[in-house]
Coordinates of C-alpha atoms in Angstrom, one line a residue:
X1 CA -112.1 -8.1 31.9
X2 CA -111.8 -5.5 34.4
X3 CA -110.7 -2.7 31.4
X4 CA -114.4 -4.0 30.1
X5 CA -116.1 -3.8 33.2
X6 CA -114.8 -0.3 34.0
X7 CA -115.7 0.9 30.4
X8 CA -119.2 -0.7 30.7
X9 CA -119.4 1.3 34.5
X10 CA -118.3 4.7 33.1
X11 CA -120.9 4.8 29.8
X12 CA -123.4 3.8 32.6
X13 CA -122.7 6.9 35.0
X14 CA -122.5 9.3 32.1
X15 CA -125.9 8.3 30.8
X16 CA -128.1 8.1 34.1
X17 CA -125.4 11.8 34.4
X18 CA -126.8 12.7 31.1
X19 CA -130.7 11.5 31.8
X20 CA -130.4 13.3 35.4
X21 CA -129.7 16.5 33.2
X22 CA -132.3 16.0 31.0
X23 CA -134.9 15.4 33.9
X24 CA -133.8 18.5 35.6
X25 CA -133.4 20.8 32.4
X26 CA -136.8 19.2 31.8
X27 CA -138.4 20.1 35.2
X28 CA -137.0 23.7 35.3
X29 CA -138.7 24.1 31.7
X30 CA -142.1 23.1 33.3
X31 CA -141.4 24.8 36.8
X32 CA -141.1 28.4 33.7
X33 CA -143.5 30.9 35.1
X34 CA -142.4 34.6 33.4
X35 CA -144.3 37.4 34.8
X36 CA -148.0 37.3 33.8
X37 CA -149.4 41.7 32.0
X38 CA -151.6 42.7 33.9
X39 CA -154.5 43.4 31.0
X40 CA -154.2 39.8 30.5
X41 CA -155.5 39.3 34.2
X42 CA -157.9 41.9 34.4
X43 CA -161.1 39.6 32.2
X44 CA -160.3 36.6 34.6
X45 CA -160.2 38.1 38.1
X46 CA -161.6 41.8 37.9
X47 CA -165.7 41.1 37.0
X48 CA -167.8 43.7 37.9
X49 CA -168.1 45.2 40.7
X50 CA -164.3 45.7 40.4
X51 CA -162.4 48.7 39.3
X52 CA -159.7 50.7 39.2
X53 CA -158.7 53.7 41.1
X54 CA -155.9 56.0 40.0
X55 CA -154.1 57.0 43.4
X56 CA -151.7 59.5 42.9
X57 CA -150.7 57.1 39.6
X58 CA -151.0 53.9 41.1
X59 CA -153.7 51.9 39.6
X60 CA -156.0 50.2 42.9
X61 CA -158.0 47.4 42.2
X62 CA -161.0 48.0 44.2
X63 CA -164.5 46.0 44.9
X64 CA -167.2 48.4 46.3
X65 CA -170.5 46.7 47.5
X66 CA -173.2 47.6 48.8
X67 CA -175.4 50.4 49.8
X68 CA -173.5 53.9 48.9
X69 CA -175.9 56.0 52.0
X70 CA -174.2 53.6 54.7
X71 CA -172.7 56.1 57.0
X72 CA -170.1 54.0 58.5
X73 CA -168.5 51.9 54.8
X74 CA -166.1 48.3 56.4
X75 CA -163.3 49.2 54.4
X76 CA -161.4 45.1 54.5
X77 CA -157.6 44.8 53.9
X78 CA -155.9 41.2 52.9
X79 CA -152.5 39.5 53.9
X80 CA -149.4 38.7 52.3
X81 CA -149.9 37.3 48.9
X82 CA -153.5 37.3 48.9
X83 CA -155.9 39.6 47.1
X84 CA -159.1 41.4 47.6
X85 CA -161.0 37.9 46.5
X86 CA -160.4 36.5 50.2
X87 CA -163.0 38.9 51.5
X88 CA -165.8 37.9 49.1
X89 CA -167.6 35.8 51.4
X90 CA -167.7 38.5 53.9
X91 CA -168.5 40.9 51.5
X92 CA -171.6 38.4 49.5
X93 CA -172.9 38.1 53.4
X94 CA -172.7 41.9 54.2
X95 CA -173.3 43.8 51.5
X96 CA -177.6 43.5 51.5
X97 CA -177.2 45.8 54.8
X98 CA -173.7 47.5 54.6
X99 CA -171.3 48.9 52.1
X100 CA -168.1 46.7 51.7
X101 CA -164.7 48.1 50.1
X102 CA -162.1 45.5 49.6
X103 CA -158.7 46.3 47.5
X104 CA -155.8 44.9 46.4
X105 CA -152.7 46.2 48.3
X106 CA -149.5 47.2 46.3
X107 CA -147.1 44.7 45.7
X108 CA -150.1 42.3 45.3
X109 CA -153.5 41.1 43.2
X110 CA -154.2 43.2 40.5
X111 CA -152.7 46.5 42.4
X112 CA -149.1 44.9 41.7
X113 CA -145.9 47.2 43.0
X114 CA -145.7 50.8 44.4
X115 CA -146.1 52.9 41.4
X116 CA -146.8 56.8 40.5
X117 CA -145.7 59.0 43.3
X118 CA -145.4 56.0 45.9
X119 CA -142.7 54.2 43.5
X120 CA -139.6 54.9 45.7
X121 CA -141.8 53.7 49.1
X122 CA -140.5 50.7 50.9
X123 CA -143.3 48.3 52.0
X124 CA -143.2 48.5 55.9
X125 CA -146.2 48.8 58.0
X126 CA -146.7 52.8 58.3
X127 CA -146.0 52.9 54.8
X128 CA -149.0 50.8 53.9
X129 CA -150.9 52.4 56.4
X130 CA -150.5 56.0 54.6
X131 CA -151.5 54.8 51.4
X132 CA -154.6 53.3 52.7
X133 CA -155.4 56.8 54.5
X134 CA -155.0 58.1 51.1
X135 CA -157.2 55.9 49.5
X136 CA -159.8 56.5 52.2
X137 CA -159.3 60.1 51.0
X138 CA -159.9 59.0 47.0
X139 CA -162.9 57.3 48.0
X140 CA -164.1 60.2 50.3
X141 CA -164.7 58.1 53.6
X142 CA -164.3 60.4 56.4
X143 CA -164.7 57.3 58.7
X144 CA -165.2 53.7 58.6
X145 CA -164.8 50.1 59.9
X146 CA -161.9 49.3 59.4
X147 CA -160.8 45.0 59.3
X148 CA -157.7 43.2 58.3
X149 CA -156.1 40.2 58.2
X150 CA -152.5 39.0 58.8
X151 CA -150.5 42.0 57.1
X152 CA -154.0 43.3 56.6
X153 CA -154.5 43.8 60.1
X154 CA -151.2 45.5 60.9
X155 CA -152.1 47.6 58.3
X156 CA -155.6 48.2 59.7
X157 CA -154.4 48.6 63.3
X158 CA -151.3 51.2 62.2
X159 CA -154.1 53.4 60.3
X160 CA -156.5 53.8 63.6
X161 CA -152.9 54.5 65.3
X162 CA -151.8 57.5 62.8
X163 CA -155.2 58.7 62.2
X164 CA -158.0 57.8 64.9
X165 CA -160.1 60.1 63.8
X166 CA -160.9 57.9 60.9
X167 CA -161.2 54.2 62.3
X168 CA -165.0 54.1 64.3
X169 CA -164.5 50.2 65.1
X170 CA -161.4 47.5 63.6
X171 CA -161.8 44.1 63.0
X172 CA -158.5 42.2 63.3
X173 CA -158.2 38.9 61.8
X174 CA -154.9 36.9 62.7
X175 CA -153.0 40.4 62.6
X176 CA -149.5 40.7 62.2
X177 CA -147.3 43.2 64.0
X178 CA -146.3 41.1 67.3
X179 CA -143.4 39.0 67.7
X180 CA -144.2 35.1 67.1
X181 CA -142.3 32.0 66.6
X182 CA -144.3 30.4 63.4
X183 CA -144.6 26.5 63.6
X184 CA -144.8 26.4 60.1
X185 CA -144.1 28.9 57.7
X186 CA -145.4 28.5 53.8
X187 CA -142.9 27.6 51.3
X188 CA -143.7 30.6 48.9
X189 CA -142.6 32.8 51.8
X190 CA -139.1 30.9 52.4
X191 CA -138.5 30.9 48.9
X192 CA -138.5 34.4 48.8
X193 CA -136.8 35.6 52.2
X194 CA -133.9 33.6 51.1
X195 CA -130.9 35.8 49.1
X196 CA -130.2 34.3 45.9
X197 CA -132.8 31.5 45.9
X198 CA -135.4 34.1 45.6
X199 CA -133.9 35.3 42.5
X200 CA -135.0 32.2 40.9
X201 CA -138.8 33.0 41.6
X202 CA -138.9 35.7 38.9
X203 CA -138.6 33.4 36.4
X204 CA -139.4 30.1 37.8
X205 CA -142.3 29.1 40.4
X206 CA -143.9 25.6 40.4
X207 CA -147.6 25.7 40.9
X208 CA -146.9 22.9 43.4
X209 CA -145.3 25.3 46.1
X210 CA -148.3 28.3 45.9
X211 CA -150.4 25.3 46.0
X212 CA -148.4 23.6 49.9
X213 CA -148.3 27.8 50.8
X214 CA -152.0 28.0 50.6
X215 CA -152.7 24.4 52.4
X216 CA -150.0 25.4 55.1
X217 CA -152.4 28.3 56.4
X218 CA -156.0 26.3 56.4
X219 CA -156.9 24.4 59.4
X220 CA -158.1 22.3 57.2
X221 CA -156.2 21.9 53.4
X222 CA -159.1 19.6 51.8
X223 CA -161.0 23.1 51.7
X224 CA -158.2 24.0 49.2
X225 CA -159.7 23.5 45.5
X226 CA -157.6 24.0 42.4
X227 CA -159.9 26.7 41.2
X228 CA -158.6 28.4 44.6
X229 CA -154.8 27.7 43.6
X230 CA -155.1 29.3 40.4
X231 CA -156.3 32.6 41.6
X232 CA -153.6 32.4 43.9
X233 CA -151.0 31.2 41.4
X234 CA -152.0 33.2 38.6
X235 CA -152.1 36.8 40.7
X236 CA -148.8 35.9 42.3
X237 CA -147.4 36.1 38.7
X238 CA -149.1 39.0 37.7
X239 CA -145.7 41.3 36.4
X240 CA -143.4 42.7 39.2
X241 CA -145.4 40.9 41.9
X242 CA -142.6 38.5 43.2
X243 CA -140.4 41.2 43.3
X244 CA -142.4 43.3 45.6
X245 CA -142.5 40.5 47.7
X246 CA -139.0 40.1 48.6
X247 CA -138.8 43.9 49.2
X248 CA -142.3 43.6 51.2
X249 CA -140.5 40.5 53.4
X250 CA -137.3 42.5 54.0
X251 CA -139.4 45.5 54.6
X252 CA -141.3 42.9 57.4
X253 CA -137.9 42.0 59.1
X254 CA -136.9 45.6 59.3
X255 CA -140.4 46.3 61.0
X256 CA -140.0 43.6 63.5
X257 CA -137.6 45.3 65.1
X258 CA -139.6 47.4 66.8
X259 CA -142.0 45.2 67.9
X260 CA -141.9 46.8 71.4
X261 CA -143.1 50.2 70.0
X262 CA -146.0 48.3 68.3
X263 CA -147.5 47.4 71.5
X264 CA -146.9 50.6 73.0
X265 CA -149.4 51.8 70.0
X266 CA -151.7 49.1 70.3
X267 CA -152.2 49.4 73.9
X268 CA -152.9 53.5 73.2
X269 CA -155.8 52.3 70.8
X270 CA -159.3 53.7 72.2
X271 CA -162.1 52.2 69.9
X272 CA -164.1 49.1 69.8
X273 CA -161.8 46.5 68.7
X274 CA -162.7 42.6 67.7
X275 CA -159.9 40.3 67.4
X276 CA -160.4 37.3 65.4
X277 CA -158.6 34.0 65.7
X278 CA -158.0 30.8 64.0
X279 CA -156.9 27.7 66.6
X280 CA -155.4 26.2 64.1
X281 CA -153.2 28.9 63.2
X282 CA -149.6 27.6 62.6
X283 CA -148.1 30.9 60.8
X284 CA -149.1 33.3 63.8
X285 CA -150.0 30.9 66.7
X286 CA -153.1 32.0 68.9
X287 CA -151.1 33.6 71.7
X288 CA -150.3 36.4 69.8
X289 CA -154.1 36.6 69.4
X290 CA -154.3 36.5 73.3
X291 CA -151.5 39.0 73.6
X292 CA -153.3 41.6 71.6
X293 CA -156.6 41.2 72.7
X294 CA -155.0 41.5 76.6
X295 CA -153.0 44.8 75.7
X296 CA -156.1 46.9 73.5
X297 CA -158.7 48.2 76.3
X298 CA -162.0 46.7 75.8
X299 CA -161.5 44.6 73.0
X300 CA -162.9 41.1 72.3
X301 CA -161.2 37.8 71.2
X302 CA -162.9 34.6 69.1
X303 CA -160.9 31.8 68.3
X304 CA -162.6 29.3 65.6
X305 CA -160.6 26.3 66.9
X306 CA -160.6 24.5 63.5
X307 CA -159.5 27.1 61.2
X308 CA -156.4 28.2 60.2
X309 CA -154.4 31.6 59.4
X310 CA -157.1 33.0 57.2
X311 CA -160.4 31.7 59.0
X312 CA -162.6 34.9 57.0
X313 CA -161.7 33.1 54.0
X314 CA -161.7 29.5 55.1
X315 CA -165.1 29.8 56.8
X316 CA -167.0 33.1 55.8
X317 CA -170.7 31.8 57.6
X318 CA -168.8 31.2 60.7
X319 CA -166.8 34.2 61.3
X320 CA -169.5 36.7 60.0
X321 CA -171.5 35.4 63.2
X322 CA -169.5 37.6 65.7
X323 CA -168.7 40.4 63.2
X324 CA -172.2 41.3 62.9
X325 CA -172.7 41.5 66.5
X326 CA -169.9 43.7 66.7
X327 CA -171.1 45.9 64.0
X328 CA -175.0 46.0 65.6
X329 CA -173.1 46.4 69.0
X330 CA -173.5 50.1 70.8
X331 CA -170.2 51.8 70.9

């Protein structure tokens, strides 16, 4: 009886074994996501006005809006994994009066990795920050407005440091480049800080997890649609995109030690500067929105206590409001 039992016990473990297998072979097939060409991309997310700049043989997407005699062009830069698209409400309530250039970074959108000249660059800060001075060159704007957001605006803030001459104003949205003790960080970004596991996103990335990354920096996720998701998804897999991330997050870590010299740069800014800030902000918490906005002479700090790590995007009729007295303000 027992020699039946046993026999009856072990068939049992090897199938739900064997069916556990199955389900997990079965959910790494459907987690698949190979690397997406570029040309492929181009019909869904580059519509007029986009374009593409060669830079030195790296192709920039680029949006340009607007009137081409405005003497003083808002040149907007985007975060980590996001794309020139999270400035179109800002650009759609700007552009009547002002010229608007947004662009995909490299190592994101439709940009995708350091390429031509820049291909042996590591993606820190000041690196960034010399490749938007170039592209300021390219696009023969001597001097502009100059906003960011989150890696954006560490970008934006490291360009009026290295070249003042060309920043008149900045505009800095949740910025990066301080030191700060997330409360949540989104799971895309784990996923690919962690050795080994983010091997695994070049070849496998459920949409589930770009979809909890994007909810994690709202203030309020039910403002997350699926049609946002898939621009999100779908230009995260644009070919060699993943892997710039992991080099952009190491590059990140290896900034962050020199946080101290940041502020010793920020607090040697002298230009009209408007900091931005979500409340609800669980990536960078407000603080460091406090902290900057203390150290920067003469700047000016909003919070939006219901929106989250990318507030221009979350709410684009709300935060214009302060931008556009900024812009109108005397300098």
């Amino acid at each position: 009886m027992r020699g039946a039992l046993g026999d009856g016990m072990s068939r049992w473990l090897l199938r739900a074994v064997g069916l556990l297998l199955m389900a997990t072979a079965l959910a790494l097939a459907m987690s698949r996501a190979p690397d997406l060409p570029v040309q492929g991309l181009v019909a869904r997310w580059a519509p007029p006005p986009s374009d593409f700049i060669d830079l030195r043989g790296q192709l920039v997407h680029v949006r340009d809006e607007g009137p081409r005699q405005d003497p003083l062009p808002i040149v907007l830069i985007h975060g980590t994994s996001a794309s020139l698209h999270t400035w179109q409400g800002w650009a759609a309530g700007l552009r009547a009066q002002r010229r608007v250039i947004s662009f995909d970074l490299p190592a994101f959108g439709l940009t995708g990795p350091f390429s031509g000249t820049y291909a042996a660059q590591a993606y820190s800060g000041d690196a960034y920050a010399r490749f938007v001075i170039d592209l300021l060159d390219a696009l023969k704007l001597p001097r502009v407005v100059l906003g960011g957001n989150s890696l954006g605006g560490e970008v934006a803030w490291r360009v009026a440091s290295l070249a003042p001459q060309r920043v008149e104003r900045l505009i800095l949205v949740d910025s990066a480049g301080y030191p700060f003790d997330p409360q949540s960080v989104p799971i895309g970004f784990t996923l690919a800080s962690v050795p080994m596991l983010n091997r695994l996103t070049d070849w496998m990335l459920p949409r589930g997890i770009v979809e909890s990354s994007v909810r994690d920096v709202y203030g309020d996720p039910s403002k997350v649609s699926p049609a946002l998701v898939d621009r999100y998804f779908e230009l995260t897999l644009r070919e060699g995109n993943r892997r710039a991330l992991v080099q952009r997050l190491a590059a990140q870590r290896a900034d962050a030690v020199r946080y101290d010299n940041n502020r010793v740069r920020m607090k040697a800014l002298r230009l009209p500067v408007l900091v931005l800030w979500g409340g609800r902000d669980r990536l960078i918490p407000l603080h460091v929105g406090r902290q900057i906005a203390a150290d920067v002479p003469g700047s000016r700090l909003v919070v939006f206590d219901a929106l989250g790590h990318v507030p221009h995007e979350e709410d684009p009729v709300a935060t214009l409001v302060p931008v556009r007295e900024f812009l109108s303000a005397a300098p």
